Each structure stands twice: as structure tokens, then as C-alpha cells.
Amino acid sequence: MTGRCVVSWIAAVLIFAGPLQAKADEIDDHLQIIAACGPGGQGSAAAKQAAQELINSGMEVLPQLLEAMDTDNILAANWYRTIYEQVTRRELKKTSPQFPLHSLRDYVQDAGHQGRSRRLVLGLLDRLDPNFRDRFVATQIADAEFRNDAITALLKQGDEFQQAEKFAAAARVYETAFRAARESGLIQTTAAKLKAVGREVSIIDHMGLVIDWHVLGPFDAPGKSGFDTVFPPEETVDLQATYPGQNGRDISWKRFRTTDKLGNVNLVTAIAPVEEAVGYAYTEIFSPRDQDVQLRCGADDNLSVWVNGKKVFARRQWLNGTRLDRFTAAVHLESGKNTVLVKICQGPQHKNPAVGNNWSMQLRFCDKDGASIGTRSALPQDSEANAE
């Protein structure tokens, strides 16, 4: 290519690049206007106008729009979704719609994008490339957004093996699904399927549930005073001590190991059926290494948690019920033994006497995805421990 040709080629590129860049900048400006909207109608009029400009622009907004959809601003996200739906719907009505299929597939497969946006694009691909979903989902067992879809697909495959009496193959598929499962329903389902083909697994170990405790109570706590009242175990845990409890009765620590499949400790059984009281649960767990983990817990009525003597969680909330993983807190575990103390309050009887006065707790340690981090009980074995 001669020098004159090179100059001419560069000039031609610049002629086309200028308007394209200007258009991209214009799109970005409109997206930024929408990104600035907030509660109380802040920026809503400007956002509405910017959204209409983007809708009118057409498919060229799609690449920048998809990137903008990775936002925690719910109001902006709703505007972006509206633009996306109108632009794509209009394109789909065309005789020969033109979509950047490769870019759309890449977007869905990129776990760095928000899950709701990836699912939105996957829904579009269902129309444009119907075979993509099955191929994609089958590979996403480690993807937090599509993990459950992948596990469901594995369970279907395992069921087909089982129906064909290929039990070893079914067991291998079910085991893969079980190891990947993080949601309690799927964990229980895969464990049951494994049991049906002769393989036993531990849901407790898989989820990092704490089931072995020393329990103490009830301390008297009139009304809802228990949360703020400091009782002796919060100052020193002495498993040999005896204390004055509710109704003048002496109370002392006793061992209790729950047999609930999801680690729920029924304190009505473990301690006593009470009202306006406080109970404590204490345990020791072994961690294979120093690690930063998640404490996930729940209680009826409310609870406070100390790990290695440091209060790491407290929530004043009455009549809330125990639900798996209701609360989460970041916790550091030391290599070796770690102590865990839990305070569980019990409030007055519900205004409706037909409503039972439940009293319970549940606690586990796991990683950010909900998987076991290798902890186990460090309490001495006690074959005489009470159990539900």
C-alpha cells in the first residue's frame, strides 16, 4: 500500500469512527442520567427522557445497556430493563432480526455480570438459539446464579440412570449434585436420592451445621428484658457452675445433641417450656485452619452470639421464628479449637393463646456460598448426651 493510500485509508476510518464514537458517547450520557435517579422522584423526569432517547436509538444501545445493567440502583435497573425489553421486542418483530448472538452468549456466560441480567438475556437466547440453554446450564455447576439449574439437570440425568437400573452411574451423578448443592431443599433431595441407591451422606457435615451443645436455662427475664440483661455465662462460661434460675430453681449446664436434619435445636425440649426467659447454648468447634467464614443463624425469639469471647452478632427481634440462614455475620475462626456461646431470649406468650410459644435456635459456619468449611465439634464424646 502506497503512502497516499495509507493516508486515504486512515482518513476513511476516521470519517466513520467519529460518528460512531459520538453515538457511543451519547448513549453513555443517557445511561449516566438514568444512573443518577434516586428515591423520592430524584432525577425521574430526566431519566424518563433519557430512556425514551435510548429506546428510539435501537439495537446499537444494547452493548452499553447490558454493561449498565450491572447496578445496585433498583430504580435505574428498572429503567434499563424497560429499555432492553422495548428495544429487543421491536427487533424481534422484524422479518430478519439482527442480534449479536456471540456477544449475548458471552454475556450470559460471564459470572461477573449480575444474575438477574444474565437470566434476562438467557430468556432472549431461548428464542434466538433454543439449544443454547441446555448446553450452557450443564456446565454451570460452580456458577452461583445457575448452580441450581445445573443440579436440577444432573438429578434428571441421575434419575434416568436409576430407571435404567444403572445404579452406580446414578450414584456418581447424584454425588456430584450433592457436593455442588448449597440450597437446603436441593441438598435434602440429593441426599434422599443417594440413599435410594445405597449411598449415605451427611447433610450436617455438608452444611457445617452445629448440633452438639451444652445448654443452660431458664434465667428469669420479665417482659422482654432478657436481651439487655447480662447473665453470668456472658462474663464466664463455667460448665460446672450452678445458678439461680426462673421460679427460684437451680439451673446448670447439660449436654444436648440435636437430631434434627437441619440442626434445629428445640429449646423447649433441651431446656424447658417457658415464657419471659433466657437460655444459653455453648459449644467448641475445631477449625482445620485460620479462616474468615460466615456465621449463619436464626432463633425464636432473638439471639446473640460470641465466638472466642467476642460478640459477633446480636439481633433484637421478637416473635420472629427460626428460619435457616436468616441472619449472617462475618467471623474469623482460629486454627484448632474455637468457643461459641449463644444467648437465646424467650418472650411473653403470644396475644393469641392458640399460637404456640416456640423456643429454638439454629447455627452453622460456612463459606460465602454456603458450603462447609471443614469445622467439626471439639466437645468430648458423650454417649449419654440428651437428644431430641
Short mmCIF file of C-alpha atoms in Angstrom, two decimals:
data_model
loop_
_atom_site.label_atom_id
_atom_site.label_comp_id
_atom_site.label_asym_id
_atom_site.label_seq_id
_atom_site.Cartn_x
_atom_site.Cartn_y
_atom_site.Cartn_z
CA MET A 1 0.00 0.00 0.00
CA THR A 2 1.44 3.38 -1.04
CA GLY A 3 1.79 6.27 1.36
CA ARG A 4 -1.07 8.10 -0.35
CA CYS A 5 -3.32 5.04 0.01
CA VAL A 6 -2.46 4.67 3.69
CA VAL A 7 -3.39 8.29 4.32
CA SER A 8 -6.65 7.84 2.42
CA TRP A 9 -7.46 4.65 4.39
CA ILE A 10 -6.81 6.36 7.73
CA ALA A 11 -8.96 9.30 6.69
CA ALA A 12 -11.81 6.95 5.77
CA VAL A 13 -11.57 5.18 9.13
CA LEU A 14 -11.65 8.50 10.94
CA ILE A 15 -14.67 9.63 8.94
CA PHE A 16 -16.63 6.56 10.10
CA ALA A 17 -15.11 6.34 13.59
CA GLY A 18 -16.03 9.89 14.51
CA PRO A 19 -19.82 9.49 14.25
CA LEU A 20 -19.67 6.04 15.87
CA GLN A 21 -17.77 7.38 18.85
CA ALA A 22 -20.10 10.35 19.09
CA LYS A 23 -23.08 7.97 19.14
CA ALA A 24 -21.45 5.81 21.81
CA ASP A 25 -20.78 8.89 23.92
CA GLU A 26 -24.39 10.00 23.51
CA ILE A 27 -25.65 6.61 24.63
CA ASP A 28 -23.31 6.71 27.61
CA ASP A 29 -24.56 10.17 28.56
CA HIS A 30 -28.18 8.95 28.56
CA LEU A 31 -27.25 5.91 30.65
CA GLN A 32 -25.49 8.14 33.19
CA ILE A 33 -28.57 10.33 33.51
CA ILE A 34 -30.61 7.24 34.36
CA ALA A 35 -27.92 6.03 36.77
CA ALA A 36 -28.32 9.28 38.74
CA CYS A 37 -32.02 8.76 39.51
CA GLY A 38 -32.92 8.01 43.10
CA PRO A 39 -35.63 7.75 45.78
CA GLY A 40 -38.35 10.36 46.08
CA GLY A 41 -38.50 11.05 42.37
CA GLN A 42 -34.92 12.31 42.22
CA GLY A 43 -33.97 12.67 38.56
CA SER A 44 -37.07 10.78 37.37
CA ALA A 45 -38.09 13.28 34.68
CA ALA A 46 -34.60 13.37 33.18
CA ALA A 47 -34.38 9.56 33.41
CA LYS A 48 -37.68 9.16 31.56
CA GLN A 49 -36.50 11.41 28.75
CA ALA A 50 -33.11 9.66 28.53
CA ALA A 51 -34.83 6.27 28.46
CA GLN A 52 -37.02 7.33 25.55
CA GLU A 53 -33.99 8.57 23.62
CA LEU A 54 -32.31 5.19 24.10
CA ILE A 55 -35.44 3.29 23.08
CA ASN A 56 -35.63 5.36 19.90
CA SER A 57 -31.95 4.69 19.15
CA GLY A 58 -32.45 0.98 18.58
CA MET A 59 -30.16 -2.03 18.79
CA GLU A 60 -26.93 -0.04 18.89
CA VAL A 61 -27.62 0.72 22.57
CA LEU A 62 -27.50 -2.98 23.53
CA PRO A 63 -23.77 -3.45 24.35
CA GLN A 64 -23.56 -0.39 26.62
CA LEU A 65 -27.01 -1.04 28.07
CA LEU A 66 -26.08 -4.56 29.16
CA GLU A 67 -22.97 -3.27 30.93
CA ALA A 68 -25.03 -0.57 32.67
CA MET A 69 -27.47 -3.20 33.95
CA ASP A 70 -24.83 -4.34 36.47
CA THR A 71 -26.09 -1.84 39.02
CA ASP A 72 -27.36 -1.90 42.60
CA ASN A 73 -29.60 1.09 41.89
CA ILE A 74 -33.01 -0.60 41.66
CA LEU A 75 -34.68 2.42 40.07
CA ALA A 76 -32.02 2.64 37.37
CA ALA A 77 -32.17 -1.13 36.86
CA ASN A 78 -35.92 -0.91 36.21
CA TRP A 79 -35.37 1.80 33.59
CA TYR A 80 -32.62 -0.26 31.93
CA ARG A 81 -34.85 -3.31 31.83
CA THR A 82 -37.68 -1.30 30.25
CA ILE A 83 -35.30 -0.05 27.55
CA TYR A 84 -33.95 -3.56 26.97
CA GLU A 85 -37.40 -5.09 26.64
CA GLN A 86 -38.70 -2.45 24.24
CA VAL A 87 -35.60 -2.45 22.04
CA THR A 88 -35.40 -6.25 21.80
CA ARG A 89 -39.17 -6.66 21.33
CA ARG A 90 -39.13 -4.24 18.41
CA GLU A 91 -36.19 -6.05 16.82
CA LEU A 92 -37.88 -9.44 17.21
CA LYS A 93 -40.87 -8.20 15.20
CA LYS A 94 -38.66 -7.66 12.16
CA THR A 95 -38.60 -10.20 9.34
CA SER A 96 -34.85 -10.70 9.79
CA PRO A 97 -33.94 -9.55 13.31
CA GLN A 98 -30.27 -8.77 13.81
CA PHE A 99 -28.91 -9.68 17.25
CA PRO A 100 -25.24 -10.00 18.28
CA LEU A 101 -25.61 -13.67 19.26
CA HIS A 102 -21.95 -14.17 20.11
CA SER A 103 -21.96 -11.16 22.46
CA LEU A 104 -25.21 -12.27 24.08
CA ARG A 105 -23.82 -15.75 24.75
CA ASP A 106 -20.63 -14.26 26.19
CA TYR A 107 -22.69 -12.03 28.47
CA VAL A 108 -24.72 -14.92 29.88
CA GLN A 109 -21.58 -17.00 30.45
CA ASP A 110 -19.76 -14.21 32.31
CA ALA A 111 -20.37 -14.71 36.05
CA GLY A 112 -19.09 -11.20 36.64
CA HIS A 113 -22.44 -9.82 35.48
CA GLN A 114 -25.46 -9.68 37.76
CA GLY A 115 -27.59 -12.80 37.80
CA ARG A 116 -30.91 -11.15 37.02
CA SER A 117 -29.45 -9.54 33.88
CA ARG A 118 -27.87 -12.79 32.74
CA ARG A 119 -31.19 -14.57 33.14
CA LEU A 120 -32.92 -11.83 31.17
CA VAL A 121 -30.51 -12.28 28.28
CA LEU A 122 -30.80 -16.07 28.53
CA GLY A 123 -34.55 -15.67 28.05
CA LEU A 124 -33.86 -13.82 24.80
CA LEU A 125 -31.44 -16.51 23.69
CA ASP A 126 -34.17 -19.10 24.27
CA ARG A 127 -35.91 -17.53 21.27
CA LEU A 128 -32.83 -16.90 19.16
CA ASP A 129 -30.81 -20.04 19.93
CA PRO A 130 -33.12 -22.64 21.57
CA ASN A 131 -30.33 -25.19 22.05
CA PHE A 132 -28.05 -22.84 23.96
CA ARG A 133 -29.71 -23.11 27.38
CA ASP A 134 -29.23 -26.86 27.81
CA ARG A 135 -25.61 -26.69 26.64
CA PHE A 136 -24.88 -23.75 28.89
CA VAL A 137 -26.67 -24.88 32.06
CA ALA A 138 -25.00 -28.29 32.02
CA THR A 139 -21.61 -26.61 32.59
CA GLN A 140 -22.62 -24.18 35.36
CA ILE A 141 -22.43 -26.31 38.48
CA ALA A 142 -19.96 -23.85 40.08
CA ASP A 143 -21.84 -20.72 38.99
CA ALA A 144 -23.75 -19.21 41.92
CA GLU A 145 -26.56 -17.92 39.68
CA PHE A 146 -27.13 -21.07 37.61
CA ARG A 147 -25.90 -23.71 40.07
CA ASN A 148 -29.40 -24.90 40.96
CA ASP A 149 -30.33 -25.19 37.27
CA ALA A 150 -27.25 -27.34 36.69
CA ILE A 151 -28.01 -29.52 39.72
CA THR A 152 -31.61 -30.00 38.57
CA ALA A 153 -30.30 -31.13 35.19
CA LEU A 154 -27.92 -33.56 36.92
CA LEU A 155 -30.72 -35.00 39.02
CA LYS A 156 -32.75 -35.62 35.87
CA GLN A 157 -29.77 -37.44 34.37
CA GLY A 158 -29.31 -39.47 37.56
CA ASP A 159 -32.99 -40.40 37.57
CA GLU A 160 -32.67 -41.70 34.02
CA PHE A 161 -29.73 -43.88 35.07
CA GLN A 162 -31.66 -45.16 38.07
CA GLN A 163 -34.72 -46.01 35.97
CA ALA A 164 -32.42 -47.95 33.65
CA GLU A 165 -31.07 -49.76 36.76
CA LYS A 166 -27.61 -48.28 36.21
CA PHE A 167 -27.26 -47.62 39.93
CA ALA A 168 -23.51 -46.98 40.03
CA ALA A 169 -23.81 -44.34 37.31
CA ALA A 170 -26.81 -42.80 39.08
CA ALA A 171 -24.85 -42.65 42.34
CA ARG A 172 -21.92 -40.85 40.67
CA VAL A 173 -24.24 -38.22 39.19
CA TYR A 174 -26.14 -37.76 42.44
CA GLU A 175 -22.87 -37.39 44.38
CA THR A 176 -21.71 -34.67 42.00
CA ALA A 177 -25.03 -32.89 42.50
CA PHE A 178 -24.85 -33.28 46.28
CA ARG A 179 -21.32 -31.84 46.52
CA ALA A 180 -22.40 -28.83 44.47
CA ALA A 181 -25.73 -28.20 46.22
CA ARG A 182 -25.95 -25.16 48.51
CA GLU A 183 -29.72 -24.69 48.89
CA SER A 184 -31.24 -26.79 51.68
CA GLY A 185 -34.09 -28.19 49.58
CA LEU A 186 -31.75 -29.49 46.88
CA ILE A 187 -29.32 -30.78 49.49
CA GLN A 188 -32.06 -32.86 51.10
CA THR A 189 -33.36 -34.03 47.72
CA THR A 190 -29.95 -35.20 46.52
CA ALA A 191 -29.22 -36.88 49.86
CA ALA A 192 -32.51 -38.80 49.59
CA LYS A 193 -31.72 -39.88 46.03
CA LEU A 194 -28.29 -41.09 47.13
CA LYS A 195 -29.84 -43.07 49.95
CA ALA A 196 -32.20 -44.69 47.45
CA VAL A 197 -29.19 -46.07 45.56
CA GLY A 198 -27.39 -47.19 48.71
CA ARG A 199 -25.15 -44.18 49.43
CA GLU A 200 -25.35 -42.37 52.79
CA VAL A 201 -24.17 -38.75 53.09
CA SER A 202 -24.20 -36.26 55.96
CA ILE A 203 -26.30 -33.14 55.44
CA ILE A 204 -24.99 -31.83 58.78
CA ASP A 205 -21.34 -32.03 57.67
CA HIS A 206 -22.10 -30.73 54.18
CA MET A 207 -23.78 -27.60 55.53
CA GLY A 208 -21.50 -27.04 58.52
CA LEU A 209 -24.39 -27.19 60.98
CA VAL A 210 -23.57 -27.17 64.70
CA ILE A 211 -25.60 -29.82 66.51
CA ASP A 212 -23.64 -30.65 69.69
CA TRP A 213 -24.13 -28.22 72.60
CA HIS A 214 -24.14 -27.58 76.33
CA VAL A 215 -27.40 -25.77 77.22
CA LEU A 216 -28.33 -23.71 80.28
CA GLY A 217 -31.55 -22.11 81.48
CA PRO A 218 -34.05 -20.73 82.04
CA PHE A 219 -32.93 -17.45 83.60
CA ASP A 220 -35.80 -15.17 84.59
CA ALA A 221 -36.30 -12.25 82.15
CA PRO A 222 -39.62 -10.45 82.78
CA GLY A 223 -41.31 -8.97 79.75
CA LYS A 224 -38.72 -8.52 77.02
CA SER A 225 -35.84 -7.60 79.33
CA GLY A 226 -33.66 -10.60 78.53
CA PHE A 227 -31.87 -9.15 75.50
CA ASP A 228 -30.30 -6.33 77.51
CA THR A 229 -29.74 -8.21 80.78
CA VAL A 230 -26.26 -9.64 81.30
CA PHE A 231 -26.35 -13.09 82.90
CA PRO A 232 -23.28 -14.95 84.29
CA PRO A 233 -22.39 -17.01 81.16
CA GLU A 234 -21.71 -13.76 79.26
CA GLU A 235 -18.92 -12.99 81.72
CA THR A 236 -17.52 -16.50 82.24
CA VAL A 237 -18.55 -19.88 80.86
CA ASP A 238 -18.23 -22.37 83.72
CA LEU A 239 -19.74 -25.69 82.72
CA GLN A 240 -19.58 -26.91 86.33
CA ALA A 241 -21.43 -23.94 87.85
CA THR A 242 -24.97 -23.82 89.21
CA TYR A 243 -27.10 -20.65 89.07
CA PRO A 244 -30.43 -19.43 90.45
CA GLY A 245 -32.90 -19.75 87.61
CA GLN A 246 -36.51 -18.91 86.91
CA ASN A 247 -39.02 -19.59 89.72
CA GLY A 248 -36.18 -19.98 92.24
CA ARG A 249 -34.95 -23.26 90.78
CA ASP A 250 -31.25 -24.00 90.45
CA ILE A 251 -30.06 -24.49 86.90
CA SER A 252 -26.86 -25.96 85.49
CA TRP A 253 -25.36 -26.83 82.13
CA LYS A 254 -26.38 -30.06 80.45
CA ARG A 255 -25.26 -31.69 77.21
CA PHE A 256 -27.70 -31.72 74.31
CA ARG A 257 -27.25 -33.02 70.78
CA THR A 258 -30.00 -32.29 68.28
CA THR A 259 -31.00 -34.94 65.78
CA ASP A 260 -32.91 -32.52 63.56
CA LYS A 261 -31.82 -32.98 59.95
CA LEU A 262 -31.11 -29.23 59.57
CA GLY A 263 -29.61 -28.71 63.02
CA ASN A 264 -32.58 -27.01 64.67
CA VAL A 265 -32.29 -27.06 68.47
CA ASN A 266 -35.70 -27.18 70.15
CA LEU A 267 -35.05 -25.38 73.45
CA VAL A 268 -38.46 -26.36 74.76
CA THR A 269 -37.12 -29.91 74.74
CA ALA A 270 -33.49 -29.08 75.54
CA ILE A 271 -34.25 -26.75 78.48
CA ALA A 272 -37.96 -26.33 79.29
CA PRO A 273 -41.22 -24.81 78.00
CA VAL A 274 -41.03 -21.26 79.38
CA GLU A 275 -42.10 -17.65 78.93
CA GLU A 276 -40.11 -14.47 79.55
CA ALA A 277 -36.79 -16.22 79.98
CA VAL A 278 -33.24 -16.53 78.65
CA GLY A 279 -31.27 -19.64 77.77
CA TYR A 280 -27.68 -20.22 76.66
CA ALA A 281 -26.00 -22.74 74.39
CA TYR A 282 -22.26 -23.29 74.42
CA THR A 283 -20.03 -25.41 72.22
CA GLU A 284 -16.49 -25.77 70.97
CA ILE A 285 -15.67 -26.35 67.32
CA PHE A 286 -12.48 -27.34 65.57
CA SER A 287 -11.33 -25.41 62.51
CA PRO A 288 -8.66 -27.02 60.29
CA ARG A 289 -7.02 -23.60 59.70
CA ASP A 290 -7.27 -19.87 60.36
CA GLN A 291 -10.11 -18.72 58.14
CA ASP A 292 -12.63 -15.95 57.59
CA VAL A 293 -16.07 -17.55 57.31
CA GLN A 294 -19.78 -16.81 57.56
CA LEU A 295 -21.82 -17.43 60.66
CA ARG A 296 -25.40 -18.16 59.62
CA CYS A 297 -28.01 -18.40 62.32
CA GLY A 298 -31.61 -17.92 63.39
CA ALA A 299 -33.66 -18.16 66.57
CA ASP A 300 -37.06 -17.80 68.13
CA ASP A 301 -37.21 -15.26 69.68
CA ASN A 302 -33.83 -13.50 69.30
CA LEU A 303 -30.19 -14.28 69.80
CA SER A 304 -26.69 -13.00 70.45
CA VAL A 305 -23.54 -14.92 69.51
CA TRP A 306 -19.99 -14.79 70.86
CA VAL A 307 -17.09 -16.52 69.08
CA ASN A 308 -13.87 -16.87 71.08
CA GLY A 309 -15.27 -14.42 73.63
CA LYS A 310 -16.05 -11.70 71.08
CA LYS A 311 -19.66 -10.75 70.38
CA VAL A 312 -20.06 -11.20 66.62
CA PHE A 313 -23.82 -10.97 66.24
CA ALA A 314 -26.87 -9.68 68.14
CA ARG A 315 -30.39 -9.05 66.89
CA ARG A 316 -33.30 -7.75 68.97
CA GLN A 317 -36.33 -9.14 67.16
CA TRP A 318 -39.28 -10.74 68.90
CA LEU A 319 -41.78 -13.28 67.56
CA ASN A 320 -39.61 -13.79 64.50
CA GLY A 321 -39.36 -17.57 64.22
CA THR A 322 -36.33 -19.72 63.46
CA ARG A 323 -35.53 -19.89 59.76
CA LEU A 324 -32.46 -21.42 58.16
CA ASP A 325 -29.73 -18.83 57.44
CA ARG A 326 -31.97 -15.93 58.42
CA PHE A 327 -29.01 -13.90 59.71
CA THR A 328 -25.40 -13.76 58.52
CA ALA A 329 -22.25 -12.35 60.08
CA ALA A 330 -18.58 -12.38 59.11
CA VAL A 331 -16.49 -14.35 61.61
CA HIS A 332 -12.82 -15.27 61.97
CA LEU A 333 -12.05 -18.81 63.15
CA GLU A 334 -8.66 -19.72 64.52
CA SER A 335 -6.85 -22.91 63.65
CA GLY A 336 -7.80 -25.50 66.25
CA LYS A 337 -10.44 -25.04 68.95
CA ASN A 338 -12.91 -22.14 68.90
CA THR A 339 -15.58 -21.38 71.50
CA VAL A 340 -19.15 -20.44 70.63
CA LEU A 341 -21.70 -19.02 73.08
CA VAL A 342 -25.29 -18.29 72.06
CA LYS A 343 -27.88 -16.39 74.09
CA ILE A 344 -31.50 -17.07 73.13
CA CYS A 345 -34.35 -14.99 74.55
CA GLN A 346 -37.92 -16.15 75.04
CA GLY A 347 -40.64 -13.51 75.16
CA PRO A 348 -44.15 -13.43 76.63
CA GLN A 349 -46.89 -15.71 75.39
CA HIS A 350 -48.35 -14.58 72.07
CA LYS A 351 -51.51 -12.48 72.34
CA ASN A 352 -53.33 -15.30 70.59
CA PRO A 353 -53.25 -18.20 73.09
CA ALA A 354 -53.66 -20.66 70.20
CA VAL A 355 -50.17 -19.71 68.94
CA GLY A 356 -47.52 -21.92 70.49
CA ASN A 357 -44.63 -20.31 72.38
CA ASN A 358 -41.84 -21.82 70.32
CA TRP A 359 -38.24 -21.51 71.51
CA SER A 360 -35.43 -22.67 69.25
CA MET A 361 -32.15 -21.86 67.53
CA GLN A 362 -30.06 -22.95 64.58
CA LEU A 363 -26.46 -22.11 63.72
CA ARG A 364 -23.80 -23.06 61.21
CA PHE A 365 -20.42 -21.98 59.83
CA CYS A 366 -19.83 -21.98 56.08
CA ASP A 367 -18.22 -20.10 53.21
CA LYS A 368 -19.92 -17.24 51.35
CA ASP A 369 -21.68 -19.73 49.05
CA GLY A 370 -23.00 -21.82 51.94
CA ALA A 371 -20.55 -24.73 51.68
CA SER A 372 -18.86 -26.46 54.60
CA ILE A 373 -15.50 -25.03 55.64
CA GLY A 374 -14.38 -28.22 57.41
CA THR A 375 -15.37 -27.48 61.01
CA ARG A 376 -16.36 -30.22 63.44
CA SER A 377 -17.34 -30.50 67.09
CA ALA A 378 -14.46 -30.23 69.54
CA LEU A 379 -16.56 -31.27 72.53
CA PRO A 380 -15.58 -34.54 74.21
CA GLN A 381 -17.65 -37.51 73.10
CA ASP A 382 -20.59 -38.09 75.44
CA SER A 383 -22.69 -41.13 74.78
CA GLU A 384 -25.17 -40.02 77.47
CA ALA A 385 -25.89 -36.61 75.95
CA ASN A 386 -29.59 -35.80 75.77
CA ALA A 387 -31.03 -35.65 72.27
CA GLU A 388 -34.28 -34.71 70.62
#
